[in-house]
């Protein structure tokens, strides 16, 4: 026969006493309840969130002179003589000499403040420029780096194309491209011809990716319109060789007598 357990009055008393003691301990234990509990749902404006994440607003100061970044972008006259003078140029930021500081490569345009179709002895053309970062101050290292070739630049791409740990450089331009291999310490070798990458169109932007998954970065170059000075497409009819014409007073805008329509 199964044995049936019977609770004695003493067992009941002890159980009730134990439960009462546990309840008293829980009741008397202090609980840190924040003010306003239970909380009410409220919408927090974005401005408040941004201010909380960024307690102080960022401010900028012009340090161009102190940093040594003296560079003049030259691209035609103050009056546009063609669409080629309406865009450009780019810049690349990378550690070209592997010293831990980010350097700057700045792309120049035509290199002339005025375009006359050919070079004259009195013109002072400026090309692209490489500025090496020496701890917050930049030094123009264009000549010593080997980046001396000049083109009518548009953009640039800084990337390690041969997997040697050095950042190489591609410069796109209106009349072709320049491809430089970084041989180390910020020294570059012009490999445009060897790589077959000169091009003959108006190249603007460029991108690098391993399109065929062979472990080497490939290049994609975007081009702009088919343009040539003197073709009378995408250009004005003045301010370049062979296209200056007399302006009839009958078809000129009276307010601007040098502009023909």
XYZ file of C-alpha atoms in Angstrom:
261
model
C 0.000 0.000 0.000
C 1.347 3.489 -0.848
C 2.292 5.655 2.094
C 0.390 8.930 2.288
C 2.205 11.927 3.728
C 0.251 13.885 6.266
C 1.168 17.496 7.168
C 1.123 18.151 10.801
C 0.124 21.541 12.225
C 3.793 22.134 12.953
C 4.708 21.614 9.292
C 2.053 24.094 8.186
C 3.238 26.641 10.730
C 6.861 26.337 9.608
C 5.934 26.724 5.909
C 3.860 29.828 6.560
C 6.624 31.290 8.693
C 9.228 30.680 5.961
C 7.090 32.332 3.297
C 6.470 35.313 5.586
C 10.180 35.724 6.244
C 11.029 35.633 2.518
C 8.325 38.182 1.804
C 9.660 40.470 4.509
C 13.207 40.246 3.119
C 12.004 41.076 -0.394
C 9.848 43.943 0.861
C 12.593 45.475 2.965
C 15.313 45.178 0.281
C 15.869 48.671 -1.272
C 15.323 48.920 -5.044
C 16.736 51.805 -7.067
C 13.730 53.019 -9.053
C 14.536 55.965 -11.328
C 12.442 59.081 -11.130
C 9.465 59.097 -13.424
C 9.044 55.317 -13.493
C 7.082 53.874 -15.233
C 8.391 55.837 -18.164
C 6.204 57.299 -20.820
C 7.114 56.867 -24.477
C 8.159 60.135 -26.070
C 9.625 61.095 -29.453
C 13.182 62.429 -29.297
C 14.035 64.937 -32.049
C 17.005 64.225 -34.292
C 18.696 67.473 -33.274
C 18.750 66.302 -29.668
C 20.277 62.954 -30.624
C 22.971 64.601 -32.746
C 23.789 67.029 -29.954
C 24.084 64.191 -27.477
C 26.416 62.237 -29.767
C 28.469 65.328 -30.664
C 28.428 67.689 -27.701
C 30.626 70.247 -29.473
C 30.041 71.401 -33.034
C 32.997 70.915 -35.395
C 34.746 74.072 -36.505
C 37.280 74.529 -39.287
C 40.117 76.997 -39.690
C 41.958 77.854 -42.896
C 45.510 76.490 -42.481
C 46.503 76.529 -46.155
C 49.390 78.957 -45.732
C 50.735 77.393 -42.554
C 50.586 73.866 -44.010
C 52.547 74.822 -47.140
C 49.868 73.856 -49.662
C 50.673 76.484 -52.256
C 49.015 75.366 -55.490
C 47.363 77.255 -58.329
C 44.847 75.478 -60.554
C 45.040 76.925 -64.069
C 42.386 76.274 -66.658
C 41.896 78.840 -69.396
C 40.782 82.443 -69.317
C 38.113 84.035 -67.160
C 35.842 83.814 -70.215
C 35.048 80.249 -71.312
C 36.293 79.453 -74.807
C 35.102 75.845 -74.807
C 33.578 73.104 -72.716
C 37.052 71.814 -71.863
C 37.533 74.852 -69.614
C 34.355 74.173 -67.629
C 35.356 71.137 -65.551
C 38.279 69.655 -63.649
C 40.351 68.870 -61.780
C 40.602 66.223 -59.080
C 42.847 65.299 -56.159
C 44.051 62.119 -54.470
C 44.848 61.628 -50.785
C 47.045 58.644 -49.895
C 50.235 57.724 -48.065
C 52.504 57.669 -51.119
C 55.797 57.263 -49.221
C 54.532 54.894 -46.486
C 55.540 57.116 -43.568
C 52.147 56.983 -41.872
C 50.999 60.427 -43.033
C 48.419 61.071 -45.752
C 49.925 62.955 -48.696
C 48.153 64.924 -51.430
C 48.369 64.726 -55.225
C 46.679 67.680 -56.942
C 45.704 67.562 -60.609
C 46.092 70.700 -62.688
C 44.146 71.732 -65.776
C 45.515 73.245 -68.956
C 48.358 74.780 -66.967
C 47.706 78.160 -68.548
C 45.728 81.137 -67.366
C 44.864 81.752 -71.020
C 44.659 79.297 -73.887
C 46.077 80.417 -77.220
C 46.382 77.102 -78.992
C 50.155 76.937 -78.594
C 52.799 77.743 -76.023
C 54.591 81.078 -75.898
C 57.915 81.885 -74.242
C 56.348 84.167 -71.652
C 53.822 81.642 -70.399
C 54.449 80.033 -67.025
C 52.609 76.758 -67.085
C 52.046 74.726 -63.946
C 51.431 71.000 -63.926
C 50.267 68.444 -61.383
C 51.788 68.557 -57.915
C 52.627 66.045 -55.174
C 52.717 67.343 -51.611
C 54.279 65.039 -49.030
C 52.913 65.322 -45.521
C 55.697 65.837 -42.993
C 53.680 65.736 -39.803
C 51.031 68.306 -40.663
C 53.125 70.481 -42.952
C 53.304 69.675 -46.660
C 56.334 69.855 -48.949
C 56.148 70.049 -52.731
C 57.969 66.921 -53.896
C 56.777 66.855 -57.497
C 60.167 66.932 -59.225
C 61.980 64.512 -56.935
C 59.079 62.063 -57.122
C 59.177 61.866 -60.933
C 55.653 63.221 -61.464
C 56.799 65.923 -63.862
C 54.833 65.149 -67.017
C 52.086 67.650 -67.734
C 48.716 66.976 -69.327
C 45.387 68.744 -69.301
C 44.342 66.853 -66.210
C 40.862 65.857 -65.102
C 41.096 63.362 -62.247
C 43.259 60.795 -60.514
C 43.121 57.388 -58.849
C 45.522 56.246 -56.114
C 45.670 52.453 -55.717
C 48.213 49.617 -55.437
C 48.058 48.034 -58.891
C 50.948 45.559 -58.611
C 50.448 44.372 -55.015
C 53.858 45.578 -53.832
C 52.507 47.628 -50.932
C 53.115 50.981 -52.649
C 50.300 53.233 -53.837
C 50.459 53.742 -57.604
C 48.843 56.625 -59.460
C 46.614 57.048 -62.506
C 45.978 60.539 -63.882
C 43.156 61.056 -66.383
C 43.184 63.919 -68.855
C 41.512 65.588 -71.809
C 44.027 64.250 -74.324
C 45.145 61.035 -72.662
C 46.176 59.405 -69.402
C 49.294 58.988 -67.264
C 50.042 55.807 -65.327
C 52.758 55.873 -62.656
C 54.168 52.936 -60.696
C 55.318 53.752 -57.188
C 58.746 52.176 -56.735
C 58.866 53.041 -53.037
C 59.422 56.053 -50.781
C 57.215 58.168 -52.983
C 59.300 57.731 -56.150
C 57.322 57.116 -59.327
C 58.122 55.609 -62.715
C 56.076 56.491 -65.792
C 54.734 53.193 -67.168
C 52.011 54.659 -69.370
C 53.457 53.377 -72.643
C 54.528 49.993 -71.277
C 51.062 49.377 -69.874
C 49.365 50.492 -73.091
C 47.264 52.925 -71.150
C 47.906 56.263 -72.848
C 44.482 56.540 -74.428
C 43.419 59.157 -76.939
C 40.044 60.328 -75.644
C 38.811 62.747 -73.033
C 39.089 60.686 -69.845
C 37.514 62.001 -66.675
C 36.976 59.518 -63.834
C 38.455 56.099 -63.084
C 37.791 53.104 -60.841
C 39.804 50.029 -59.832
C 38.524 46.521 -59.026
C 39.494 42.917 -59.652
C 36.951 42.346 -62.406
C 38.292 38.934 -63.532
C 39.279 37.660 -60.047
C 42.921 37.008 -60.841
C 44.229 38.800 -57.745
C 45.229 41.969 -59.609
C 43.301 45.207 -59.737
C 41.906 46.169 -63.130
C 41.096 49.685 -64.275
C 37.923 51.205 -65.677
C 38.169 54.715 -67.135
C 35.142 56.854 -67.906
C 35.294 59.224 -70.862
C 33.483 62.423 -71.721
C 32.434 63.922 -75.074
C 34.369 63.799 -78.367
C 35.892 67.263 -78.338
C 38.627 69.037 -80.249
C 39.523 72.685 -80.432
C 38.517 74.201 -83.740
C 35.723 71.756 -84.557
C 33.195 74.388 -83.471
C 31.467 71.939 -81.151
C 31.028 72.650 -77.445
C 33.016 75.876 -77.766
C 32.680 79.597 -78.271
C 33.800 81.299 -81.461
C 36.557 83.372 -79.922
C 39.704 83.229 -77.784
C 41.493 80.450 -79.600
C 43.619 80.222 -82.732
C 41.820 80.421 -86.087
C 38.414 81.186 -84.671
C 38.445 84.873 -83.842
C 35.838 86.639 -85.932
C 34.698 90.219 -86.349
C 31.427 90.922 -84.589
C 28.706 92.707 -86.523
C 26.892 95.389 -84.578
C 23.591 94.091 -85.970
C 23.895 90.697 -84.300
C 25.714 91.689 -81.152
C 24.095 92.048 -77.789
C 24.229 95.788 -77.226
C 25.071 95.451 -73.554
C 27.997 93.130 -74.276
C 29.448 94.317 -77.628
C 32.018 91.506 -77.776
C 29.429 88.734 -77.622
C 27.880 87.507 -80.867
C 24.705 85.493 -81.231
